[in-house]
Short mmCIF file of N, CA and C in Angstrom, two decimals:
data_model
loop_
_atom_site.label_atom_id
_atom_site.label_comp_id
_atom_site.label_asym_id
_atom_site.label_seq_id
_atom_site.Cartn_x
_atom_site.Cartn_y
_atom_site.Cartn_z
N UNK A 1 -3.44 0.61 28.29
CA UNK A 1 -2.84 1.11 27.07
C UNK A 1 -3.85 0.89 25.96
N UNK A 2 -4.10 2.09 25.20
CA UNK A 2 -4.99 1.95 24.07
C UNK A 2 -4.24 1.80 22.77
N UNK A 3 -4.79 1.07 21.84
CA UNK A 3 -4.24 0.83 20.56
C UNK A 3 -4.96 1.77 19.55
N UNK A 4 -4.14 2.54 18.81
CA UNK A 4 -4.72 3.42 17.77
C UNK A 4 -5.15 2.61 16.56
N UNK A 5 -6.40 2.84 16.16
CA UNK A 5 -6.95 2.19 14.98
C UNK A 5 -6.25 2.83 13.73
N UNK A 6 -5.83 1.93 12.74
CA UNK A 6 -5.18 2.52 11.58
C UNK A 6 -6.25 3.21 10.69
N UNK A 7 -5.79 4.36 10.02
CA UNK A 7 -6.69 5.13 9.12
C UNK A 7 -6.81 4.36 7.88
N UNK A 8 -7.84 4.68 7.11
CA UNK A 8 -8.09 4.00 5.80
C UNK A 8 -6.84 4.04 4.92
N UNK A 9 -6.18 5.22 4.72
CA UNK A 9 -4.90 5.15 3.92
C UNK A 9 -3.89 4.22 4.48
N UNK A 10 -3.71 4.15 5.77
CA UNK A 10 -2.82 3.18 6.36
C UNK A 10 -3.16 1.76 6.07
N UNK A 11 -4.43 1.41 6.11
CA UNK A 11 -4.88 0.14 5.87
C UNK A 11 -4.68 -0.26 4.37
N UNK A 12 -4.93 0.71 3.49
CA UNK A 12 -4.69 0.46 2.09
C UNK A 12 -3.28 0.27 1.80
N UNK A 13 -2.38 1.05 2.45
CA UNK A 13 -0.92 0.84 2.25
C UNK A 13 -0.48 -0.52 2.77
N UNK A 14 -1.01 -0.99 3.78
CA UNK A 14 -0.70 -2.33 4.40
C UNK A 14 -1.14 -3.42 3.37
N UNK A 15 -2.33 -3.29 2.77
CA UNK A 15 -2.86 -4.21 1.79
C UNK A 15 -1.98 -4.17 0.60
N UNK A 16 -1.57 -3.06 0.08
CA UNK A 16 -0.71 -2.92 -1.14
C UNK A 16 0.69 -3.48 -0.88
N UNK A 17 1.17 -3.45 0.33
CA UNK A 17 2.55 -3.89 0.71
C UNK A 17 2.58 -5.43 0.78
N UNK A 18 1.52 -6.14 0.79
CA UNK A 18 1.51 -7.61 0.88
C UNK A 18 0.97 -8.28 -0.38
N UNK A 19 1.84 -8.43 -1.40
CA UNK A 19 1.32 -9.06 -2.69
C UNK A 19 0.92 -10.47 -2.63
N UNK A 20 1.29 -11.13 -1.60
CA UNK A 20 0.97 -12.58 -1.44
C UNK A 20 -0.55 -12.81 -1.07
N UNK A 21 -1.24 -11.77 -0.60
CA UNK A 21 -2.58 -11.94 -0.15
C UNK A 21 -3.42 -10.80 -0.80
N UNK A 22 -3.70 -10.90 -2.07
CA UNK A 22 -4.47 -9.78 -2.68
C UNK A 22 -5.98 -9.91 -2.27
N UNK A 23 -6.68 -8.76 -2.34
CA UNK A 23 -8.10 -8.83 -2.04
C UNK A 23 -8.78 -9.62 -3.14
N UNK A 24 -9.93 -10.33 -2.70
CA UNK A 24 -10.65 -11.04 -3.65
C UNK A 24 -11.54 -10.16 -4.52
N UNK A 25 -11.58 -10.50 -5.80
CA UNK A 25 -12.42 -9.81 -6.73
C UNK A 25 -13.86 -10.43 -6.62
N UNK A 26 -14.87 -9.73 -7.05
CA UNK A 26 -16.21 -10.20 -7.07
C UNK A 26 -16.40 -11.55 -7.69
N UNK A 27 -15.67 -11.81 -8.84
CA UNK A 27 -15.72 -13.03 -9.56
C UNK A 27 -15.22 -14.19 -8.67
N UNK A 28 -14.16 -13.94 -7.91
CA UNK A 28 -13.63 -14.98 -7.03
C UNK A 28 -14.54 -15.25 -5.88
N UNK A 29 -15.15 -14.14 -5.32
CA UNK A 29 -16.11 -14.44 -4.21
C UNK A 29 -17.36 -15.22 -4.72
N UNK A 30 -17.73 -15.03 -5.95
CA UNK A 30 -18.90 -15.70 -6.55
C UNK A 30 -18.55 -17.23 -6.69
N UNK A 31 -17.31 -17.57 -6.97
CA UNK A 31 -16.89 -18.96 -7.16
C UNK A 31 -16.62 -19.67 -5.85
N UNK A 32 -16.47 -18.91 -4.78
CA UNK A 32 -16.10 -19.53 -3.51
C UNK A 32 -17.18 -20.58 -3.10
N UNK A 33 -16.73 -21.67 -2.57
CA UNK A 33 -17.61 -22.73 -2.07
C UNK A 33 -17.56 -22.85 -0.56
N UNK A 34 -18.63 -23.33 0.09
CA UNK A 34 -18.63 -23.53 1.48
C UNK A 34 -17.55 -24.53 1.94
N UNK A 35 -16.98 -24.35 3.10
CA UNK A 35 -15.98 -25.28 3.72
C UNK A 35 -16.48 -26.74 3.66
N UNK A 36 -17.69 -26.94 4.11
CA UNK A 36 -18.26 -28.33 4.17
C UNK A 36 -18.38 -29.01 2.79
N UNK A 37 -18.47 -28.26 1.79
CA UNK A 37 -18.58 -28.75 0.44
C UNK A 37 -17.17 -29.16 -0.10
N UNK A 38 -16.23 -28.32 0.35
CA UNK A 38 -14.82 -28.66 -0.24
C UNK A 38 -14.15 -29.68 0.64
N UNK A 39 -14.34 -29.67 1.95
CA UNK A 39 -13.68 -30.66 2.86
C UNK A 39 -14.79 -31.36 3.74
N UNK A 40 -15.55 -32.24 3.09
CA UNK A 40 -16.73 -32.78 3.79
C UNK A 40 -16.23 -33.62 5.11
N UNK A 41 -15.10 -34.40 4.97
CA UNK A 41 -14.61 -35.14 6.10
C UNK A 41 -14.27 -34.28 7.30
N UNK A 42 -13.53 -33.26 7.01
CA UNK A 42 -13.15 -32.31 8.11
C UNK A 42 -14.31 -31.64 8.73
N UNK A 43 -15.28 -31.21 7.87
CA UNK A 43 -16.50 -30.59 8.38
C UNK A 43 -17.28 -31.47 9.31
N UNK A 44 -17.35 -32.77 8.86
CA UNK A 44 -18.08 -33.77 9.72
C UNK A 44 -17.34 -33.97 11.07
N UNK A 45 -16.00 -34.00 10.99
CA UNK A 45 -15.26 -34.17 12.26
C UNK A 45 -15.52 -33.02 13.27
N UNK A 46 -15.55 -31.83 12.62
CA UNK A 46 -15.76 -30.67 13.53
C UNK A 46 -17.16 -30.63 14.04
N UNK A 47 -18.17 -31.02 13.20
CA UNK A 47 -19.52 -31.13 13.70
C UNK A 47 -19.65 -32.09 14.77
N UNK A 48 -19.07 -33.31 14.71
CA UNK A 48 -19.20 -34.33 15.65
C UNK A 48 -18.46 -33.96 16.98
N UNK A 49 -17.33 -33.21 16.92
CA UNK A 49 -16.59 -32.87 18.08
C UNK A 49 -17.40 -31.90 18.95
N UNK A 50 -17.83 -30.80 18.39
CA UNK A 50 -18.68 -29.98 19.09
C UNK A 50 -18.05 -29.48 20.46
N UNK A 51 -18.94 -29.05 21.34
CA UNK A 51 -18.49 -28.63 22.63
C UNK A 51 -18.42 -29.87 23.56
N UNK A 52 -17.57 -29.83 24.51
CA UNK A 52 -17.54 -30.87 25.45
C UNK A 52 -18.77 -30.99 26.40
N UNK A 53 -19.20 -32.18 26.68
CA UNK A 53 -20.33 -32.31 27.56
C UNK A 53 -20.02 -31.93 28.99
N UNK A 54 -20.88 -31.26 29.64
CA UNK A 54 -20.71 -30.86 31.04
C UNK A 54 -20.87 -32.03 31.95
N UNK A 55 -20.19 -31.95 33.06
CA UNK A 55 -20.27 -33.09 33.99
C UNK A 55 -21.24 -32.86 35.12
#
């Protein structure tokens, strides 16, 4: 079964219908910080965990 890709107008309608998640403005993107800078402890945990060692 193939899934039809939504057209651009359909995508824009879906975006407009969800006011809780607006698109980011350029100013907001410029202020965004890296995950590791905002949550250093979580980032360190994720770095340490990594992939499991093979046996």
